[in-house]
Protein backbone atom coordinates (compact mmCIF):
# COMPACT_ATOMS: atom_id res chain seq x y z
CA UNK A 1 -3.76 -47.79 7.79
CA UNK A 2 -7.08 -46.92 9.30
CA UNK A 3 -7.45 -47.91 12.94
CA UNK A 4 -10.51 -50.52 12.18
CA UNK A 5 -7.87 -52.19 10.31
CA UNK A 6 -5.51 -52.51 13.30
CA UNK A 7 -6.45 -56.56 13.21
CA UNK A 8 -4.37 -56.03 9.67
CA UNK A 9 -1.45 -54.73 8.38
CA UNK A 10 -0.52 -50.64 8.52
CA UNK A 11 -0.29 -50.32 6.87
CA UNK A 12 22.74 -46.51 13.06
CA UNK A 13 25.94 -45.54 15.43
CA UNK A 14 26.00 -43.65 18.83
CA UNK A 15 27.66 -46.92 20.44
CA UNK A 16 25.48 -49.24 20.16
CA UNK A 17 26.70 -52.25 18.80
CA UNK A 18 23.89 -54.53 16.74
CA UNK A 19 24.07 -58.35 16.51
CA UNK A 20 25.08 -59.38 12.88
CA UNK A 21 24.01 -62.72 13.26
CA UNK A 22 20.67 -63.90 11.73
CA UNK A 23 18.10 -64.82 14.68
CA UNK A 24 15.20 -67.47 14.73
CA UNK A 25 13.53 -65.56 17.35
CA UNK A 26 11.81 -61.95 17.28
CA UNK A 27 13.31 -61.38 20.56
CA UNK A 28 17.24 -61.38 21.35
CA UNK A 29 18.74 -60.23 24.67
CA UNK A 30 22.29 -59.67 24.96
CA UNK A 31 23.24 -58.14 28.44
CA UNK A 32 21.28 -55.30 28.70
CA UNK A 33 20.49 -54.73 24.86
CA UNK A 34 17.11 -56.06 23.63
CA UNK A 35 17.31 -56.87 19.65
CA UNK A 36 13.86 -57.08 17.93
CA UNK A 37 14.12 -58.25 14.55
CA UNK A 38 11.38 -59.15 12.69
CA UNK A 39 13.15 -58.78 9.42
CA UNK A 40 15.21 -62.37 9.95
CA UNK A 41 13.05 -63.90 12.74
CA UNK A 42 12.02 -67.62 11.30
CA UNK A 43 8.59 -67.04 12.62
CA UNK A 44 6.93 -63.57 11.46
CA UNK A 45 8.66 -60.74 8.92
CA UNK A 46 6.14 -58.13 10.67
CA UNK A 47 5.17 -56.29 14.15
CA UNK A 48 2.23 -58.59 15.10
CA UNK A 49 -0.23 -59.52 18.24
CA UNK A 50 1.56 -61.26 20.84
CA UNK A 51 4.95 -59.41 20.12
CA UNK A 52 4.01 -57.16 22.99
CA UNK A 53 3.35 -59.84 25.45
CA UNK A 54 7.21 -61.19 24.39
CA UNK A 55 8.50 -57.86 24.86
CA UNK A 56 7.11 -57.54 28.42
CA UNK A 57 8.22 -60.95 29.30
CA UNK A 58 11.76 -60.07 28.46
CA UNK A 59 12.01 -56.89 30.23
CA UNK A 60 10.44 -58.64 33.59
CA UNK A 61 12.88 -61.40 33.41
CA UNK A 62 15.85 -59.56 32.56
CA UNK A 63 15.67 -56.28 34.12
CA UNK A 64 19.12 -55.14 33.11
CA UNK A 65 17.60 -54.22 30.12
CA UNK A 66 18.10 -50.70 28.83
CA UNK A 67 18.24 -50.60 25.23
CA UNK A 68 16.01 -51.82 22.89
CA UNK A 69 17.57 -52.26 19.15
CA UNK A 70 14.34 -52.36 15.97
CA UNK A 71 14.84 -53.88 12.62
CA UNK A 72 11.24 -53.83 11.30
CA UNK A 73 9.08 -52.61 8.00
CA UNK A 74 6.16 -52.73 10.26
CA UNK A 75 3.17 -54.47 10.56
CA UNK A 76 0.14 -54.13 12.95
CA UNK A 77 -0.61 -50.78 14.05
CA UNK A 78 -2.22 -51.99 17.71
CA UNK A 79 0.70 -54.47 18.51
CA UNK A 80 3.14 -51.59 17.84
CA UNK A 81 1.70 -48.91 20.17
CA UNK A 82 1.04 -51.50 22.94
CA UNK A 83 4.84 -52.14 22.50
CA UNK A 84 5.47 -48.44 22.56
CA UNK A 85 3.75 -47.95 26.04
CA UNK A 86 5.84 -50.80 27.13
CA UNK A 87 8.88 -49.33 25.91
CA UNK A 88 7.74 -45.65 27.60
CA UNK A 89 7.46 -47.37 30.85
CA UNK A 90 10.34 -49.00 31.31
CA UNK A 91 12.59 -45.89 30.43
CA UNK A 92 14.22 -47.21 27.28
CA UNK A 93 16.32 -46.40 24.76
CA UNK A 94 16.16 -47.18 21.39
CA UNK A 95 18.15 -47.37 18.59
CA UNK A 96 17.84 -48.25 14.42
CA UNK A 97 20.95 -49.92 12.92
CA UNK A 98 19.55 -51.05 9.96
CA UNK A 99 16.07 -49.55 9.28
CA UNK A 100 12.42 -49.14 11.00
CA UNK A 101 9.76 -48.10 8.82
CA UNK A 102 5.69 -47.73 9.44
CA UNK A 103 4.23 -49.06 12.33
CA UNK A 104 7.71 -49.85 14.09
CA UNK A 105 8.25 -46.01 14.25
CA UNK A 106 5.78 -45.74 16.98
CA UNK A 107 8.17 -48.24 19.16
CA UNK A 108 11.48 -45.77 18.13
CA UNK A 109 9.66 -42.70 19.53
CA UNK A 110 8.90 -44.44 22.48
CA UNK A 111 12.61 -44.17 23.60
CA UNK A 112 14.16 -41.94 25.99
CA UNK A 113 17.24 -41.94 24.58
CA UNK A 114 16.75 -42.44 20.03
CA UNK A 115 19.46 -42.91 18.35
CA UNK A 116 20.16 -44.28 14.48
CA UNK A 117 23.31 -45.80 13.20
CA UNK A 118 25.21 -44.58 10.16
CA UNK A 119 23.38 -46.12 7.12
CA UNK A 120 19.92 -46.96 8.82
CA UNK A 121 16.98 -45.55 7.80
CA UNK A 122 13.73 -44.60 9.58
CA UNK A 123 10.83 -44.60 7.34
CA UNK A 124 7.05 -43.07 7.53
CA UNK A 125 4.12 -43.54 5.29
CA UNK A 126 0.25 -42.30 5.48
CA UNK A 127 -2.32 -44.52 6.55
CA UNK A 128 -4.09 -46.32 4.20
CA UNK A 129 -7.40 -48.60 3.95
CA UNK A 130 -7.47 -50.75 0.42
CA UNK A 131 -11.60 -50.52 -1.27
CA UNK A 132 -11.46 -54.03 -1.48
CA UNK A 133 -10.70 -54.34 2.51
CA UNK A 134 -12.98 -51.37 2.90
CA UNK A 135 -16.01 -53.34 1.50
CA UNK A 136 -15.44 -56.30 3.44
CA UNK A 137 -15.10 -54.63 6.66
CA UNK A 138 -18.77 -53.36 6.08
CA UNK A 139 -20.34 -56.13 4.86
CA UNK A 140 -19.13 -57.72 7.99
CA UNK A 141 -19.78 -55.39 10.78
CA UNK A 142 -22.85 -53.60 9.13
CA UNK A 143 -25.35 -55.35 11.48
CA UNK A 144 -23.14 -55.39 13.96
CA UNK A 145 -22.35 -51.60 13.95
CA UNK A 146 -26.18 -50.59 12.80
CA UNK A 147 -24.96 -49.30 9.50
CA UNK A 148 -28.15 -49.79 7.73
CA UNK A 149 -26.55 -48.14 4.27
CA UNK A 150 -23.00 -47.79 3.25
CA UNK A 151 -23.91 -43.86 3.55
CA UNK A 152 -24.19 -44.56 7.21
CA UNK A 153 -20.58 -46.45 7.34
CA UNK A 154 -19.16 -43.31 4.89
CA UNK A 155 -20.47 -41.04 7.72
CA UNK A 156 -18.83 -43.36 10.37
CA UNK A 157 -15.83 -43.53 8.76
CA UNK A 158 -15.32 -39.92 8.26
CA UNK A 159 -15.39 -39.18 11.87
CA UNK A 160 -13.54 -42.22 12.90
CA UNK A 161 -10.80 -41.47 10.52
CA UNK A 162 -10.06 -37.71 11.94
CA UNK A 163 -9.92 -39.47 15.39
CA UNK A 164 -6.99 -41.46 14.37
CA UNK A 165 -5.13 -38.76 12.90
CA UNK A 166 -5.59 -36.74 16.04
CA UNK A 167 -4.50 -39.67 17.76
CA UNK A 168 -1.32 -40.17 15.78
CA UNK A 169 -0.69 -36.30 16.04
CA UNK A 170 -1.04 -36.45 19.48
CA UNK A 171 1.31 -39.16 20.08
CA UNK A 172 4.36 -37.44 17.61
CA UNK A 173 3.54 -33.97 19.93
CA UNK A 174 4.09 -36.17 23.22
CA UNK A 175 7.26 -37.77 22.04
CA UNK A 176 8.98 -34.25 20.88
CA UNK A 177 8.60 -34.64 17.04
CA UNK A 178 8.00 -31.02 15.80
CA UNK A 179 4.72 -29.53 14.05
CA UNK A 180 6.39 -29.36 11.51
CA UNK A 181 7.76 -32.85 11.09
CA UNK A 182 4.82 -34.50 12.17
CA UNK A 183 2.77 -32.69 9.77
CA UNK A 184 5.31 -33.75 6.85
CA UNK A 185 4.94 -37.96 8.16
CA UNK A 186 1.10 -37.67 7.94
CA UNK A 187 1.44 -36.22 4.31
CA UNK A 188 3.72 -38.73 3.35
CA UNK A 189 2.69 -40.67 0.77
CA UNK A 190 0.77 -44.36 1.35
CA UNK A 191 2.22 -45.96 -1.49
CA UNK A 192 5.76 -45.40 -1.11
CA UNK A 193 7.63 -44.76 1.88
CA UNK A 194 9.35 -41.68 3.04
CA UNK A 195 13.44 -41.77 4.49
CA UNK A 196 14.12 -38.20 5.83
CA UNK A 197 17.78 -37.97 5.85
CA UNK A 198 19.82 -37.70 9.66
CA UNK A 199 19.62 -33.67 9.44
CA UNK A 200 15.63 -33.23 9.40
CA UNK A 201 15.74 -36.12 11.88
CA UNK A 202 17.89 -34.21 13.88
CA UNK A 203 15.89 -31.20 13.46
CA UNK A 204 12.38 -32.82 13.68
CA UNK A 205 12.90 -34.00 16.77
CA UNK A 206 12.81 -38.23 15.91
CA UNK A 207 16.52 -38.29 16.92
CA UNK A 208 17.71 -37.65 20.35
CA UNK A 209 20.31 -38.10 22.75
């Protein structure tokens, strides 16, 4: 999903053992594994605002922490690279043992260490930016932006769009993904989602030990 749209939605072995239990909370920390799961949680089913300020609390109060384990579709674009920077600072690891898909991606490549356990799936779609969602966004920031004709917000658009792919580029580049790869994720299609199997993984450069 387009960036202006950040305020909605974007749009397993190696050792690590995951918690089977179903959790109320987002957050889990057992020793020094740190299970976000926002696909049981009682409160949320998606990456959302305040999920970064969680995951920093954690890691300051239990800084035993090494590992952090995703189960996530996705969800808000802006939560889920805040978390990432998080997750590059502290040094950790992370690992998929069921599946992480969209926006949550951005947290997995933040990991030193990126493993996924046999069965999960990592998943990557385009962004995308619904007409309907399009047309409210202007008719809401129009004054606020100066867009004195939706030619003007086309023209703003344009240019703001290319920034974000850059952006996202940028970002798979910095965290080892290949050209390649990260050429094939931003292709990927925005109304399905895209599973590369563990051997282009492997190869792109999303896994590593």
């Amino acid at each position: 999903m387009h960036k202006s749209l950040r305020r909605l939605f974007f749009g397993f072995g190696t050792g690590i053992l995951c918690c089977s239990a179903v959790f109320a909370e987002v957050f889990t920390v057992e020793a020094n594994v740190l299970y976000y799961d926002t696909e049981n949680s009682d409160s949320t089913d998606e990456i959302e605002y305040g999920h970064e300020e969680q995951l920093l609390s954690r890691l300051k109060n239990n800084s035993e922490i090494d590992t952090l384990v995703l189960n996530s579709s996705g969800g808000l674009v802006a939560a889920a690279q805040d978390m990432a920077d998080l997750v590059i600072d502290a040094g950790l690891n992370t690992h998929v043992e069921f599946v992480c898909a969209s926006a949550c991606v951005s947290i997995f490549l933040a990991g030193k260490a990126r493993t996924l356990a046999l069965g999960g799936k990592i998943g990557f779609h385009k962004g995308w930016w619904d007409a309907g969602s399009i047309e409210g966004y202007y008719n809401s920031e129009k004054e606020t932006k100066g867009w004195a004709t939706p030619f003007d917000f086309a023209s703003w658009l344009y240019e703001d769009t290319q920034g974000e792919i850059f952006t996202e580029f940028e970002y798979l580049l910095e965290r080892g993904v290949s050209a390649g790869f990260s050429i094939k994720t931003l292709k990927a299609g925005s109304d399905g989602m895209w599973y590369p199997r563990r051997r282009e993984l492997l190869e792109g450069g999303i896994l590593r030990d």
